[in-house]
Amino acid sequence: MSLSHLSEILDNILSELEAIDRELRTLRSIRRQMETLQRNIDRAGAEIESLDDVLLAHETPEDWLHNSNNSNIVDATSVVEKMTNAMVNADADVCSICSEGFQGCSSGTTTPKQPPCGHVYHQVCLATWLSRSESCPLCRRIIRTIDV
Ligand SMILES: [Zn+2]
Ligand SMILES: [Zn+2]
């Protein structure tokens, strides 16, 4: 093999390497863009989740009732009916769903009910809540599927 031939081969290899180097730079910049994109997606996901909480917190029991489908309400009502009747301090305790006290609990629908997590809500408030969600609004424990 002649020296000039060898030199030609080396030149070819060098220009190949330069081309590969350019490709690598392009790929690195694409990777940086993807990492930025991923961060934005994560951030957007977190924002959507916190927005969900805000929306849920701002819905009134009437909204839930209105937005719920009837079979869910019937289902949730029978679950709540089976829950323990709670002992409450009628003057001090409030239902965290409607923020009202338990003074009026002589009527069946405002009976204080206690799911297995130990929080206490009006029966009707809890049934309405559980027609939309499976978990306790305060501690997020799953309470609709638990056989009580
Ligand atoms: Zn209530
Ligand atoms: Zn709870």
Coordinates of C-alpha atoms and ligand atoms in Angstrom, one line a residue:
M1 CA 0.0 0.0 0.0
S2 CA 1.5 3.4 -1.0
L3 CA 1.8 6.2 1.5
S4 CA -0.4 8.5 -0.6
H5 CA -3.1 5.8 -0.6
L6 CA -2.8 5.5 3.2
S7 CA -3.0 9.3 3.6
E8 CA -6.2 9.3 1.4
I9 CA -7.8 6.7 3.6
L10 CA -6.9 8.7 6.7
D11 CA -8.4 11.9 5.2
N12 CA -11.6 9.9 4.5
I13 CA -11.8 8.6 8.1
L14 CA -11.2 12.2 9.4
S15 CA -14.0 13.6 7.4
E16 CA -16.3 10.8 8.5
L17 CA -15.4 11.5 12.1
E18 CA -16.2 15.2 11.6
A19 CA -19.5 14.3 10.1
I20 CA -20.2 12.0 13.1
D21 CA -19.2 14.8 15.4
R22 CA -21.7 17.1 13.8
E23 CA -24.4 14.4 14.1
L24 CA -23.6 14.0 17.8
R25 CA -23.9 17.7 18.4
T26 CA -27.3 17.7 16.7
L27 CA -28.4 14.7 18.8
R28 CA -27.2 16.4 22.0
S29 CA -29.2 19.5 21.3
I30 CA -32.2 17.4 20.5
R31 CA -31.8 15.6 23.8
R32 CA -31.6 18.9 25.6
Q33 CA -34.8 20.0 23.9
M34 CA -36.5 16.8 25.0
E35 CA -35.3 17.2 28.6
T36 CA -36.8 20.7 28.6
L37 CA -40.0 19.4 27.1
Q38 CA -40.2 16.6 29.7
R39 CA -39.7 19.2 32.5
N40 CA -42.5 21.3 31.0
I41 CA -44.8 18.2 30.7
D42 CA -44.1 17.3 34.4
R43 CA -44.8 20.9 35.5
A44 CA -48.0 20.9 33.5
G45 CA -49.0 17.6 35.0
A46 CA -48.5 18.9 38.5
E47 CA -50.5 22.1 37.7
I48 CA -53.4 20.0 36.3
E49 CA -53.4 17.9 39.5
S50 CA -53.5 20.9 41.8
L51 CA -56.1 22.5 39.5
D52 CA -58.2 19.3 40.0
D53 CA -58.0 19.8 43.8
V54 CA -59.0 23.4 43.5
L55 CA -62.0 22.5 41.3
L56 CA -63.1 19.8 43.6
A57 CA -62.8 22.1 46.6
H58 CA -64.9 24.7 45.0
E59 CA -67.7 22.4 44.0
T60 CA -70.8 22.7 46.3
P61 CA -72.8 19.6 47.3
E62 CA -75.4 20.8 44.9
D63 CA -72.9 20.7 42.1
W64 CA -71.9 17.2 42.9
L65 CA -75.5 16.1 43.1
H66 CA -76.2 17.8 39.7
N67 CA -73.1 16.3 38.1
S68 CA -73.5 12.8 39.5
N69 CA -75.4 10.1 37.8
N70 CA -78.2 8.6 39.8
S71 CA -77.0 5.0 40.1
N72 CA -73.8 6.3 41.7
I73 CA -75.9 8.3 44.2
V74 CA -78.0 5.3 45.1
D75 CA -74.8 3.2 45.4
A76 CA -73.0 5.7 47.6
T77 CA -76.1 6.2 49.7
S78 CA -76.4 2.6 50.6
V79 CA -72.7 2.5 51.4
V80 CA -73.0 5.5 53.7
E81 CA -76.1 4.2 55.4
K82 CA -74.1 1.2 56.6
M83 CA -71.5 3.4 58.2
T84 CA -71.3 3.9 61.9
N85 CA -73.5 6.7 63.3
A86 CA -70.9 9.0 64.9
M87 CA -71.0 10.7 68.3
V88 CA -70.5 14.4 67.7
N89 CA -70.3 17.5 69.8
A90 CA -73.4 19.2 68.3
D91 CA -72.1 22.7 69.3
A92 CA -68.5 22.4 68.2
D93 CA -68.2 19.8 65.4
V94 CA -68.8 20.6 61.8
C95 CA -69.1 18.5 58.7
S96 CA -66.1 19.4 56.6
I97 CA -68.0 18.9 53.3
C98 CA -70.6 21.6 53.9
S99 CA -68.9 23.4 56.9
E100 CA -72.1 23.3 58.9
G101 CA -72.7 21.9 62.3
F102 CA -74.5 18.8 63.4
Q103 CA -77.3 20.6 65.4
G104 CA -79.9 19.6 62.8
C105 CA -79.1 16.0 62.8
S106 CA -82.5 14.8 64.0
S107 CA -83.5 14.5 60.4
G108 CA -82.3 11.3 58.8
T109 CA -80.3 13.0 56.1
T110 CA -78.1 15.0 58.4
T111 CA -77.1 12.1 60.6
P112 CA -73.4 12.2 61.4
K113 CA -71.8 9.3 59.7
Q114 CA -68.3 8.0 60.3
P115 CA -66.4 6.1 57.6
P116 CA -63.6 3.7 58.6
C117 CA -61.0 6.6 58.5
G118 CA -62.7 8.2 61.5
H119 CA -63.8 11.5 60.0
V120 CA -67.4 12.5 60.4
Y121 CA -69.8 14.0 57.9
H122 CA -73.5 14.5 57.4
Q123 CA -74.9 11.4 55.8
V124 CA -76.3 13.3 52.8
C125 CA -73.0 15.2 52.3
L126 CA -71.0 12.0 52.4
A127 CA -73.3 10.1 50.1
T128 CA -73.1 13.0 47.6
W129 CA -69.4 13.2 47.9
L130 CA -68.9 9.4 47.5
S131 CA -71.1 9.4 44.4
R132 CA -68.2 11.2 42.7
S133 CA -65.2 10.0 44.6
E134 CA -64.1 6.9 46.4
S135 CA -62.0 8.5 49.0
C136 CA -62.5 10.6 52.2
P137 CA -62.3 14.3 51.3
L138 CA -60.0 15.0 54.3
C139 CA -57.6 12.1 54.4
R140 CA -58.1 10.6 50.9
R141 CA -58.4 7.1 52.3
I142 CA -60.6 4.9 50.0
I143 CA -63.8 4.5 51.9
R144 CA -66.5 3.7 49.3
T145 CA -65.2 0.3 48.4
I146 CA -64.6 -0.8 52.0
D147 CA -67.4 -3.1 53.1
V148 CA -68.6 -1.5 56.4
Ligands
ZN1 ZN -72.5 18.4 55.7
ZN2 ZN -60.9 10.5 56.5

